[in-house]
Every structure is written in structure tokens, then in C-alpha cells.
PDB file of C-alpha atoms in Angstrom:
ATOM      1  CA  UNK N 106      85.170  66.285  14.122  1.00 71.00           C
ATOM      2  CA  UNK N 107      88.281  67.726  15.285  1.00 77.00           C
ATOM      3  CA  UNK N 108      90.141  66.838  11.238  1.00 85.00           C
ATOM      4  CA  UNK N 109      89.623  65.767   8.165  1.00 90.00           C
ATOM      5  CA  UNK N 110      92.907  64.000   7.758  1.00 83.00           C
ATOM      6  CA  UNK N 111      91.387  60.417   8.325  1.00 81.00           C
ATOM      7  CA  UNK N 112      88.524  61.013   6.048  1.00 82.00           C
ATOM      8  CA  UNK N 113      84.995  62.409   6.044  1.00 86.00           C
ATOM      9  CA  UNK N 114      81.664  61.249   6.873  1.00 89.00           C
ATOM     10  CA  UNK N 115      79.890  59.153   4.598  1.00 90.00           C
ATOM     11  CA  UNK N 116      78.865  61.749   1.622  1.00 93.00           C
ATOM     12  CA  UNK N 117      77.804  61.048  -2.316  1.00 93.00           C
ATOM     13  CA  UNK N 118      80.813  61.965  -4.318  1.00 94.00           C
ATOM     14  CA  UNK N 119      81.837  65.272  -5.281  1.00 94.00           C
ATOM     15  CA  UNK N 120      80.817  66.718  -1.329  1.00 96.00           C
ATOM     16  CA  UNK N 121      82.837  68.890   0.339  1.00 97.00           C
ATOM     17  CA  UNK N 122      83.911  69.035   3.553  1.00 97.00           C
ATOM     18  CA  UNK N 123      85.741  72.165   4.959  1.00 97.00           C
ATOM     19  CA  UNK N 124      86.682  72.094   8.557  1.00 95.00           C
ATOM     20  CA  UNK N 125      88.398  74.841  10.734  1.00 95.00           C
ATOM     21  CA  UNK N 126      89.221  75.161  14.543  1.00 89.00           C
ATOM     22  CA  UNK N 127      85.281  77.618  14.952  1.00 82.00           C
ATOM     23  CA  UNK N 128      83.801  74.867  12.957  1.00 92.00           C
ATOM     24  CA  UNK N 129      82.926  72.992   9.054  1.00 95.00           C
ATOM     25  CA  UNK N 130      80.142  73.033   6.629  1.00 97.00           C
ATOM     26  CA  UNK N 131      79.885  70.473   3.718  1.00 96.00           C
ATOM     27  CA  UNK N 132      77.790  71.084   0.528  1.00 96.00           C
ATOM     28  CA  UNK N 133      77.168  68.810  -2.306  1.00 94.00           C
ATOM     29  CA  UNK N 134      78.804  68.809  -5.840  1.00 93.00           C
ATOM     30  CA  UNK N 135      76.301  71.973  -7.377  1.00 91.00           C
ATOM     31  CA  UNK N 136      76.772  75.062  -8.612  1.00 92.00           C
ATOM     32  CA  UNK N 137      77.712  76.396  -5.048  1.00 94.00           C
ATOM     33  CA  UNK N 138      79.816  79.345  -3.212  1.00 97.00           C
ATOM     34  CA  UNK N 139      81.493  78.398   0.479  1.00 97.00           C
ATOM     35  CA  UNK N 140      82.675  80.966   2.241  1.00 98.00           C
ATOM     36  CA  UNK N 141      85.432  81.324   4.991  1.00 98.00           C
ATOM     37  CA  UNK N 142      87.302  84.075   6.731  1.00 97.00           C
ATOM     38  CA  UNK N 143      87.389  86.092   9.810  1.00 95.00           C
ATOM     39  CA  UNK N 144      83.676  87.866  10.131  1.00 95.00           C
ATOM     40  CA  UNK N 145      82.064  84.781  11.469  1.00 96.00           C
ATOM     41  CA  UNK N 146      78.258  86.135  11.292  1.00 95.00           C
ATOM     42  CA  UNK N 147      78.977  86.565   6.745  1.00 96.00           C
ATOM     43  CA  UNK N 148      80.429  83.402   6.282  1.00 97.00           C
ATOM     44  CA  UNK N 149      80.095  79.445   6.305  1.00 97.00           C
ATOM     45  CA  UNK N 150      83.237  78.558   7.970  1.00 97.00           C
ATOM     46  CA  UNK N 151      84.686  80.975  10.322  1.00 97.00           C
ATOM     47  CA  UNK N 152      88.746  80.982   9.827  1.00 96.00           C
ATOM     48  CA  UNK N 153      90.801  83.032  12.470  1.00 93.00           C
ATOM     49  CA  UNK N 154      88.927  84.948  14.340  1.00 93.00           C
ATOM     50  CA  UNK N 155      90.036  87.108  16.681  1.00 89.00           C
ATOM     51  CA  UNK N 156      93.349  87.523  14.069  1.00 93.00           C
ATOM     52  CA  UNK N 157      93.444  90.596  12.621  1.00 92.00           C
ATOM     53  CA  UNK N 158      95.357  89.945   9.521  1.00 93.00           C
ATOM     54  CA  UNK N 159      93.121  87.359   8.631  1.00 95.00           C
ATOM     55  CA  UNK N 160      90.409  88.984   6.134  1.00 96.00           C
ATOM     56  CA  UNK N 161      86.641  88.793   6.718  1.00 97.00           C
ATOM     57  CA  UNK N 162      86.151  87.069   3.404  1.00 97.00           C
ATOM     58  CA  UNK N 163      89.604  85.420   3.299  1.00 97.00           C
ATOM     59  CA  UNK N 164      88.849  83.072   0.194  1.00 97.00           C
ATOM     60  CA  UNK N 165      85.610  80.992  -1.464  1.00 98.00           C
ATOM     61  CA  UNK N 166      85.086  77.526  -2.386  1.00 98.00           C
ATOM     62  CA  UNK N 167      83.223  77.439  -5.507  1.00 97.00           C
ATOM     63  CA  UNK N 168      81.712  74.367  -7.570  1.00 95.00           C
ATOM     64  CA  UNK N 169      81.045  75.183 -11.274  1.00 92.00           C
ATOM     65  CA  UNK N 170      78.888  71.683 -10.851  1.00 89.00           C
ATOM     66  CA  UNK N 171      81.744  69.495 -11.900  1.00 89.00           C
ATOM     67  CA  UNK N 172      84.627  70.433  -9.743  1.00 94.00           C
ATOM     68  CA  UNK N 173      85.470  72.969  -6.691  1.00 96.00           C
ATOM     69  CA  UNK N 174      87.910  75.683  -6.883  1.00 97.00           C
ATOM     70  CA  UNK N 175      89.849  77.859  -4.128  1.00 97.00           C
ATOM     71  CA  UNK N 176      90.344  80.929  -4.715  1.00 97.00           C
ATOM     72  CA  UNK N 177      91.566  83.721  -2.349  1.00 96.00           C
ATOM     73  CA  UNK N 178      90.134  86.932  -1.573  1.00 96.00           C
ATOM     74  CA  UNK N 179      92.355  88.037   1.362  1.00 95.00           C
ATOM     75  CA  UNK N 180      95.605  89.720   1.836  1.00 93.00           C
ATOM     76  CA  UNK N 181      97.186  87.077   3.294  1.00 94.00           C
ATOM     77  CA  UNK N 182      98.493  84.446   0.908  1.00 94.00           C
ATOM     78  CA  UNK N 183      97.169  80.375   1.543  1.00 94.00           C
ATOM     79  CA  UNK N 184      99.666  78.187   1.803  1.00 92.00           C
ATOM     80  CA  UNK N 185      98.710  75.003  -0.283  1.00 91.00           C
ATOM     81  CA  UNK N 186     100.222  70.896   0.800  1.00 84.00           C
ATOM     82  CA  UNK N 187     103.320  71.715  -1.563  1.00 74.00           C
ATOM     83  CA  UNK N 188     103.685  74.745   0.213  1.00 74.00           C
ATOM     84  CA  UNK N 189     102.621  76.626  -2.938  1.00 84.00           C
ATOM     85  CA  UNK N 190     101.607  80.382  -1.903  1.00 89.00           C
ATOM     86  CA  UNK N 191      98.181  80.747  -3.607  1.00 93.00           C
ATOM     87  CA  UNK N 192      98.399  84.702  -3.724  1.00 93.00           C
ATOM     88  CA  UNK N 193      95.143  87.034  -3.423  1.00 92.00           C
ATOM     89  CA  UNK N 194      92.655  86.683  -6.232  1.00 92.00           C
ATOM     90  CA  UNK N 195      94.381  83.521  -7.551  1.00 94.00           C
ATOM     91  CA  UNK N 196      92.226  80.176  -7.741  1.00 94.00           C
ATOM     92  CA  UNK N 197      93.805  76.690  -8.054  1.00 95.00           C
ATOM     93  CA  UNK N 198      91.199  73.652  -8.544  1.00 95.00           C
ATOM     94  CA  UNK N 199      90.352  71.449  -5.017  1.00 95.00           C
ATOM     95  CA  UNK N 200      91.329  67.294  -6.009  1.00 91.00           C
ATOM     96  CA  UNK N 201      89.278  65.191  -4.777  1.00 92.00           C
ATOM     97  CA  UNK N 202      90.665  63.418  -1.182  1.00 91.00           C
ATOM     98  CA  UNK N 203      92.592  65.135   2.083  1.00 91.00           C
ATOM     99  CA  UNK N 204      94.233  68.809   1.101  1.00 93.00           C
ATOM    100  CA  UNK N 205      95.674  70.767   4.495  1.00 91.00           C
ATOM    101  CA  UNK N 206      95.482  74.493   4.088  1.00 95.00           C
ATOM    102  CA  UNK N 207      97.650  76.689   6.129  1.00 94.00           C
ATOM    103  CA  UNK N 208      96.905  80.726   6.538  1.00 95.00           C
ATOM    104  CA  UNK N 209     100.259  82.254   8.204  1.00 92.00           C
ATOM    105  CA  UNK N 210      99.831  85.208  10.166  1.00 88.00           C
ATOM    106  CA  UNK N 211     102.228  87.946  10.819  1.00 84.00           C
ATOM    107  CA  UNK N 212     101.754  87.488  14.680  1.00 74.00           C
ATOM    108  CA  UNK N 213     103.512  83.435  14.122  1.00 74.00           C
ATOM    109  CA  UNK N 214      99.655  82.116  14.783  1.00 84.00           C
ATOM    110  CA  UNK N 215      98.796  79.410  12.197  1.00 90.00           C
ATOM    111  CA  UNK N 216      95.304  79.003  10.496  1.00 94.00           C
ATOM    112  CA  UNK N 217      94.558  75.620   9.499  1.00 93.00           C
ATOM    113  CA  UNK N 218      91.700  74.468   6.879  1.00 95.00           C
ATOM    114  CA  UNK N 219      91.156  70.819   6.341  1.00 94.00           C
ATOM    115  CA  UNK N 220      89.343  70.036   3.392  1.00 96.00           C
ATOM    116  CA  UNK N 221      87.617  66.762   1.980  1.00 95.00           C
ATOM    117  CA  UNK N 222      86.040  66.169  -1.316  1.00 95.00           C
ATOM    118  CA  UNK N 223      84.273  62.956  -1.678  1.00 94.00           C
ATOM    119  CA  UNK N 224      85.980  60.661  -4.438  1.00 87.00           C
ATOM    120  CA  UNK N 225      83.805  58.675  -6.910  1.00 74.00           C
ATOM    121  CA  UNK N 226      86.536  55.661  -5.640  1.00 65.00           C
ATOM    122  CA  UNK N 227      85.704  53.341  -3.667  1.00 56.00           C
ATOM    123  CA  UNK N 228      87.886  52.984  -0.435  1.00 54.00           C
ATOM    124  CA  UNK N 229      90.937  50.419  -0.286  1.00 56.00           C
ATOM    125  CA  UNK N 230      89.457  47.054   1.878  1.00 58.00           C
ATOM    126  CA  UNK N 231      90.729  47.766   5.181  1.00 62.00           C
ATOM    127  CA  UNK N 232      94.375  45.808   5.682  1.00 57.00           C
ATOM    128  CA  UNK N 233      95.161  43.923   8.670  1.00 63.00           C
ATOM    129  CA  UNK N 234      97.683  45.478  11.349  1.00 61.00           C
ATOM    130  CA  UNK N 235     100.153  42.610  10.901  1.00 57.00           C
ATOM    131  CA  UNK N 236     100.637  42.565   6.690  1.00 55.00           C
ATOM    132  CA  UNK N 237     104.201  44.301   5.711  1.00 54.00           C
ATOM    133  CA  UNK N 238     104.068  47.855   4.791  1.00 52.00           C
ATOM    134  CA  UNK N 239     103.763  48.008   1.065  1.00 48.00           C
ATOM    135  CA  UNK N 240     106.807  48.878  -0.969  1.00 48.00           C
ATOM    136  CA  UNK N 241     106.170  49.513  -4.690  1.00 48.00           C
ATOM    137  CA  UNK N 242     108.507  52.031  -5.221  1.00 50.00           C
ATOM    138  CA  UNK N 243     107.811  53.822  -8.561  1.00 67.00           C
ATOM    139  CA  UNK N 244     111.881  55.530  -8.745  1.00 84.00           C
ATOM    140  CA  UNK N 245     114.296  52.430  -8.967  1.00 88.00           C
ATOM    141  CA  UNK N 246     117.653  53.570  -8.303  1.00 93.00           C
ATOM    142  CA  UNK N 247     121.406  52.280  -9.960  1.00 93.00           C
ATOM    143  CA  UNK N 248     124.044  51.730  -6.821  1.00 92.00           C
ATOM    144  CA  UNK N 249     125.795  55.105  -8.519  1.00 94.00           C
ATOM    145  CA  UNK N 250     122.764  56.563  -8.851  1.00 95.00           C
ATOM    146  CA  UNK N 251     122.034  56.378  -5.278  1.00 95.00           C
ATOM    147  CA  UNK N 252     125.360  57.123  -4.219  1.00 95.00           C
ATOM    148  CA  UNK N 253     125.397  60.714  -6.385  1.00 96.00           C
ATOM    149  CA  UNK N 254     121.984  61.619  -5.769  1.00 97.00           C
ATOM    150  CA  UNK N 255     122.396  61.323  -1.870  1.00 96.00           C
ATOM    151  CA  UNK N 256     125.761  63.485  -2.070  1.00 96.00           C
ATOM    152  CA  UNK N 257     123.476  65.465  -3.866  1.00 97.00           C
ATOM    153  CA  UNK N 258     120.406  65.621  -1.530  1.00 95.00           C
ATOM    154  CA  UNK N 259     122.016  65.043   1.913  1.00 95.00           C
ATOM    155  CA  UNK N 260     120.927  68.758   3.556  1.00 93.00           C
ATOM    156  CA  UNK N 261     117.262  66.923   2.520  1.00 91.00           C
ATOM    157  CA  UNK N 262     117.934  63.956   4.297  1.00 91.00           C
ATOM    158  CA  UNK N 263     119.524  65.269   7.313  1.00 89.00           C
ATOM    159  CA  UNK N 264     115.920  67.428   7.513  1.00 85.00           C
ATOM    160  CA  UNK N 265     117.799  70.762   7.459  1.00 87.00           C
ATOM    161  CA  UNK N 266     115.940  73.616   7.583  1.00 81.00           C
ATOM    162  CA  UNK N 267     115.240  74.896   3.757  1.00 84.00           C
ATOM    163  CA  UNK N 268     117.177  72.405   2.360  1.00 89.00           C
ATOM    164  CA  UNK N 269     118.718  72.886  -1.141  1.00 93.00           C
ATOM    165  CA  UNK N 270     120.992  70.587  -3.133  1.00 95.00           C
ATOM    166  CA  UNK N 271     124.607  70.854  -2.522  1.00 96.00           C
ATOM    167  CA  UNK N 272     127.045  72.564  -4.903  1.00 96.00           C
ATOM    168  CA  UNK N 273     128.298  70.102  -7.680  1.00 96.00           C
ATOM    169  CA  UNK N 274     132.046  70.581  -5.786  1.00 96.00           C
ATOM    170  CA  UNK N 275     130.841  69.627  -2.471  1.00 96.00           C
ATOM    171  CA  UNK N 276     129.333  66.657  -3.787  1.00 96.00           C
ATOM    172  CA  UNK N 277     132.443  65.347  -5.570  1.00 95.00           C
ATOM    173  CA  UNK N 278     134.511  66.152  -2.676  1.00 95.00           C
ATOM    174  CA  UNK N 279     131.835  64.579  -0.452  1.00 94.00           C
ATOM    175  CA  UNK N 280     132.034  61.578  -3.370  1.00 94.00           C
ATOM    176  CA  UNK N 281     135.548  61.155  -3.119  1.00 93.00           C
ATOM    177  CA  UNK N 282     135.918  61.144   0.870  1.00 90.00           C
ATOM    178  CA  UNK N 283     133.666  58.078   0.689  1.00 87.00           C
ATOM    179  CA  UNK N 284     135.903  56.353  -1.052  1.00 67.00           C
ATOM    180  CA  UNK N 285     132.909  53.624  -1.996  1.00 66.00           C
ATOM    181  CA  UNK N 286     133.362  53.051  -6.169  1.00 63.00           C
ATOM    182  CA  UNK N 287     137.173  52.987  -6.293  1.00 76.00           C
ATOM    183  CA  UNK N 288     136.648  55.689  -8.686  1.00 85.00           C
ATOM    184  CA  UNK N 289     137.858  59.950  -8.576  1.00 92.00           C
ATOM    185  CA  UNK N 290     134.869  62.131  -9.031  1.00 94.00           C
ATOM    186  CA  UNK N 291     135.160  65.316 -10.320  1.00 95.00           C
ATOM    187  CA  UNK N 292     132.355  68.283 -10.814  1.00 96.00           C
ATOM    188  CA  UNK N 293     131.407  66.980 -14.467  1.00 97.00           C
ATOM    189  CA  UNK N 294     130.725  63.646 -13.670  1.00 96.00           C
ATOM    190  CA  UNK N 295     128.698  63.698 -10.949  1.00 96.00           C
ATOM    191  CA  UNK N 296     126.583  65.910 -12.866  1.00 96.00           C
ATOM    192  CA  UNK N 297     126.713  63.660 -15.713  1.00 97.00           C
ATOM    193  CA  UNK N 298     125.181  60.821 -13.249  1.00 96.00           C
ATOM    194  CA  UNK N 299     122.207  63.070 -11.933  1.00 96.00           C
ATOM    195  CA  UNK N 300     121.796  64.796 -15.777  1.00 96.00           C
ATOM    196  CA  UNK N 301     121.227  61.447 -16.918  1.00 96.00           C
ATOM    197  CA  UNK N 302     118.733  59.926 -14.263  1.00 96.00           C
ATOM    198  CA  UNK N 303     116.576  63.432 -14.450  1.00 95.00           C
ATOM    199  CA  UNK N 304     116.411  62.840 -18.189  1.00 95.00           C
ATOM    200  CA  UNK N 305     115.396  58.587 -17.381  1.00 94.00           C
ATOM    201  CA  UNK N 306     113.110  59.932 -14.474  1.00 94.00           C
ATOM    202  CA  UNK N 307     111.136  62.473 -17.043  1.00 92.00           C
ATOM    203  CA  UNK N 308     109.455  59.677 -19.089  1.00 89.00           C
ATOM    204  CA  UNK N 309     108.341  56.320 -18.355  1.00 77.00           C
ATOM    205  CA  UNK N 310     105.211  55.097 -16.205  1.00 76.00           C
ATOM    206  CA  UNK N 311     104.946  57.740 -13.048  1.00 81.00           C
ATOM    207  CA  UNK N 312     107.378  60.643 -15.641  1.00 88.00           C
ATOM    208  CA  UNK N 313     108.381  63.492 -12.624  1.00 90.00           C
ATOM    209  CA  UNK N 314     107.469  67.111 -14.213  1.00 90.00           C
ATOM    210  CA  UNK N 315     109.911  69.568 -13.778  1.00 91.00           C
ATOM    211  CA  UNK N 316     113.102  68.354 -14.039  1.00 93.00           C
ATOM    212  CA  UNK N 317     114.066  68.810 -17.538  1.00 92.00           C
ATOM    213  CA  UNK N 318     114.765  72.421 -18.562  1.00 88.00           C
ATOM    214  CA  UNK N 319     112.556  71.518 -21.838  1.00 85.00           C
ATOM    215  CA  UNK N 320     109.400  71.404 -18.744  1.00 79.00           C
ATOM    216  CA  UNK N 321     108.952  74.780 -18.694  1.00 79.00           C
ATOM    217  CA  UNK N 322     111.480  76.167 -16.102  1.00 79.00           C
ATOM    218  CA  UNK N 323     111.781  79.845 -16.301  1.00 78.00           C
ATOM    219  CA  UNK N 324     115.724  81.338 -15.921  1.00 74.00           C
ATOM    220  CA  UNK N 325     117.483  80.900 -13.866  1.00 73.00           C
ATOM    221  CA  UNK N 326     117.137  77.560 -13.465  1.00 82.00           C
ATOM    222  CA  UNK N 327     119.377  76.802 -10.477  1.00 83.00           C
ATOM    223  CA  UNK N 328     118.799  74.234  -8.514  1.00 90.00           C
ATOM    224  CA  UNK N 329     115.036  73.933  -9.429  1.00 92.00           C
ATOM    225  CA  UNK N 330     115.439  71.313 -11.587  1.00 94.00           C
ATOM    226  CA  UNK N 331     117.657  68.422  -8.726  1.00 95.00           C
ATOM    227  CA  UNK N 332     115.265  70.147  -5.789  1.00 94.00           C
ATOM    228  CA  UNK N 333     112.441  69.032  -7.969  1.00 93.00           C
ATOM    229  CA  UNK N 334     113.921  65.590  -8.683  1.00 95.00           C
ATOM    230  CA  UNK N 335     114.743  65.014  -4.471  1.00 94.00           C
ATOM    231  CA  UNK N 336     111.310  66.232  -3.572  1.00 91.00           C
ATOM    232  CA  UNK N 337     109.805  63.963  -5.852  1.00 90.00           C
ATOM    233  CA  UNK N 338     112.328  60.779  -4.956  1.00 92.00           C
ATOM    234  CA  UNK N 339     111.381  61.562  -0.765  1.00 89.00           C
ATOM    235  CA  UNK N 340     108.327  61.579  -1.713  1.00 84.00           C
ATOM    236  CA  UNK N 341     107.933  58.315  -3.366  1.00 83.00           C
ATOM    237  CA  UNK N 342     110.700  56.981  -0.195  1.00 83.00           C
ATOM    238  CA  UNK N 343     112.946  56.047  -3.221  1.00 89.00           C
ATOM    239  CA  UNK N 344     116.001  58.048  -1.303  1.00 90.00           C
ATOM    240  CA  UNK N 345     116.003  57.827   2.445  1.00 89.00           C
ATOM    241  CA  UNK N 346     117.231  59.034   5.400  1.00 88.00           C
ATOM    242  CA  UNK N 347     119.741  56.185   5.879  1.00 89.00           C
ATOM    243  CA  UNK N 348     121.246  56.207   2.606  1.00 91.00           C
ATOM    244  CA  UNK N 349     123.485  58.078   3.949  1.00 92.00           C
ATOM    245  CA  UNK N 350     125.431  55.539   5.125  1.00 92.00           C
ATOM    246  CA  UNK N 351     126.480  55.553   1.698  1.00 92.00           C
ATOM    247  CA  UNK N 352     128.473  58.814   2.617  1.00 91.00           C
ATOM    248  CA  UNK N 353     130.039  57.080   5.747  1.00 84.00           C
ATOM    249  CA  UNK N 354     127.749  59.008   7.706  1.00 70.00           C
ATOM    250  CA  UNK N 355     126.803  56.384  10.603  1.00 59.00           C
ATOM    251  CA  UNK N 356     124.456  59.115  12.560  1.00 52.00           C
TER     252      UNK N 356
END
């Protein structure tokens, strides 16, 4: 199979699936170590070879009979789907469904690992081509809300490299030029808009973790807490791309 992405093979639940570019393996849910690195001959799935700086035994998948865990043994840190660096002898528990894993060597050559675990839930009915995308948007959005939160976000939605939110002047400036609410926008009240949706946004049906300074979020806080709320609001296409029209921006 040359991925993972679009599922695996028929399997009982709880199987995993781990596919590279030399090959995959699968092994049922059991008290169970999988392998993977470099030295192709010692392991089950053989992870770039012929690239130095990618260990012989660069991490395990193992099953403790109820769930699988990854946990890296090499030098070279695995990049998880949040792009979360799982560091060398750290572990982080496998969810059932799709996960990408990405090894980055030093030489720019990218190692990737598709993994599957088999989910106890059945599979949506297939959907015919011609039905309307579904749009069940968890994150409902005030007009000011919007507005603010795309000053806020707009290095996200232009897809800037490493995005980060803009500084609370540049956004009332930005606020201002669009001339949209009749209203002047200063520093303290656009950040009262965006205080007040993270604090809305942290409870409720789907709360977002992370955005509240009471979750957890070591000093300095910076702009953790509104990159966490824009990641979370792309990723449930709450904020998009053309909302910035709502900045004048007509590109």
C-alpha cells in the first residue's frame, strides 16, 4: 500500500498498521513490541535507511493489551500531526484512526511513518459525490468577534510562514483602517473582544484547552493562549481564509 491516509485493510479492532517508504507490518491489539528504525535486518519496519542520523532502533510501538504507545529511542526527535516534538525516551499514547509521523533529518530528507489503529467504530455509510459538504461548525462566531479575531489571526490566514498573532496595536490600527463598525478601536478593547470569546470558547459542548491562563500555561504566556484559540478556530474552518475581506483585503 503506498499510505495509510485512506484507511487500512480490513483488521479486528485495536490492529495496527505501521507503514514506511521500505515497507509495514501490522500486529493485533496484545501485549506486543514493533520496532522501526534504520538497521533493517533488527527491526519490523525499516525507517530511513541509508540516513545516517536516523537511529537503528529509532522508536517502538508497544501495546500493554489495551492501547499502543510510541515511544522514541533515537536521537532524532518525531515530529507528531500537531507538530509536537516527541523527544528521545518520551512515549505519547497512539489514538485509534490515521496519525502521520514525520522524522526530520539534518541532511533536509524527510522520514515519513503512517500509522493505523483499527477503531471499534464502525465506518460512516459512504456519501454520495453530489450531497453538500457538511458544515456543523462547532465555534459560532459574533460579526465583532469575527472581525477582531481575523485582525488578530491574519499572518494565519494569509498562510505565512510560522505564523503568530499580531501585536494588540497592529490589530487596532488594522481595526480602525477598516473602518467596518463605525466604531475607534484602541489596544484594550480589542483585547477585551478576544479575552472574552477565549473565556466563552473554554466551556460549553466541544470547550478548546489551552486558552485560559487557569489551563495550565506555564510563563510567559505570550501569545500561546490566541495561537491556541486560531489553531483551534482553522481547524474547526470557523475563521477562514476569506474573512479577510473583513479587513478590506480583496486578495
Amino acid at each position: 500500500m503506498p499510505s495509510l491516509a485512506g484507511g487500512a485493510p480490513s483488521a479486528p479492532p485495536g490492529t495496527i498498521f505501521v507503514l514506511a517508504a521500505g515497507g509495514g507490518f501490522a500486529a493485533p491489539r496484545r501485549k506486543f513490541t514493533l520496532h522501526f528504525g534504520r538497521a533493517v535486518d533488527d527491526v519490523h519496519v525499516a525507517v530511513g535507511t541509508g540516513d545516517r542520523f536516523v537511529s537503528r532502533l529509532h522508536g517502538v510501538f508497544a501495546c500493554d493489551g489495551d492501547h499502543w504507545w510510541l515511544r522514541n529511542e533515537g536521537k532524532l526527535p518525531i515530529q507528531l500531526p500537531d507538530a509536537t516534538l516527541l523527544l528521545r525516551h518520551s512515549e505519547v499514547e497512539i489514538a485509534s484512526g490515521y496519525t502521520r509521523l514525520i522524522i526530520e533529518s539534518p541532511k533536509r530528507r524527510s522520514h515519513q511513518i503512517d500509522v493505523c489503529v483499527v477503531s471499534a467504530v464502525r465506518p460512516d455509510p459512504e456519501v454520495p459525490d453530489h450531497m453538500r459538504t457538511a458544515d456543523d461548525t462547532v465555534y459560532d462566531l459574533s460579526e465583532l468577534e469575527r472581525l477582531v479575531v481575523t485582525a488578530l489571526a491574519q499572518r494565519y490566514l494569509r498562510q505565512e510562514r510560522y505564523p503568530q498573532p499580531v501585536s494588540w496595536k497592529q490589530a487596532a490600527d488594522d481595526l480602525n483602517r477598516a473602518e467596518t463598525t463605525g466604531r475607534l478601536w484602541s489596544v484594550k478593547s480589542a483585547e477585551h473582544v478576544i479575552s472574552a470569546l477565549r473565556k466563552r470558547l473554554a466551556v460549553g459542548r466541544s470547550p478548546i484547552p489551552g486558552i485560559l491562563r487557569d489551563d495550565g500555561i506555564p510563563e510567559p504566556v505570550g501569545n500561546t493562549l490566541n495561537h491556541n484559540l486560531i489553531q483551534a478556530l482553522l481547524k474547526s474552518a470557523a475563521l477562514m481564509p476569506n474573512d479577510l475581506h473583513l479587513l478590506g483585503d480583496d486578495d
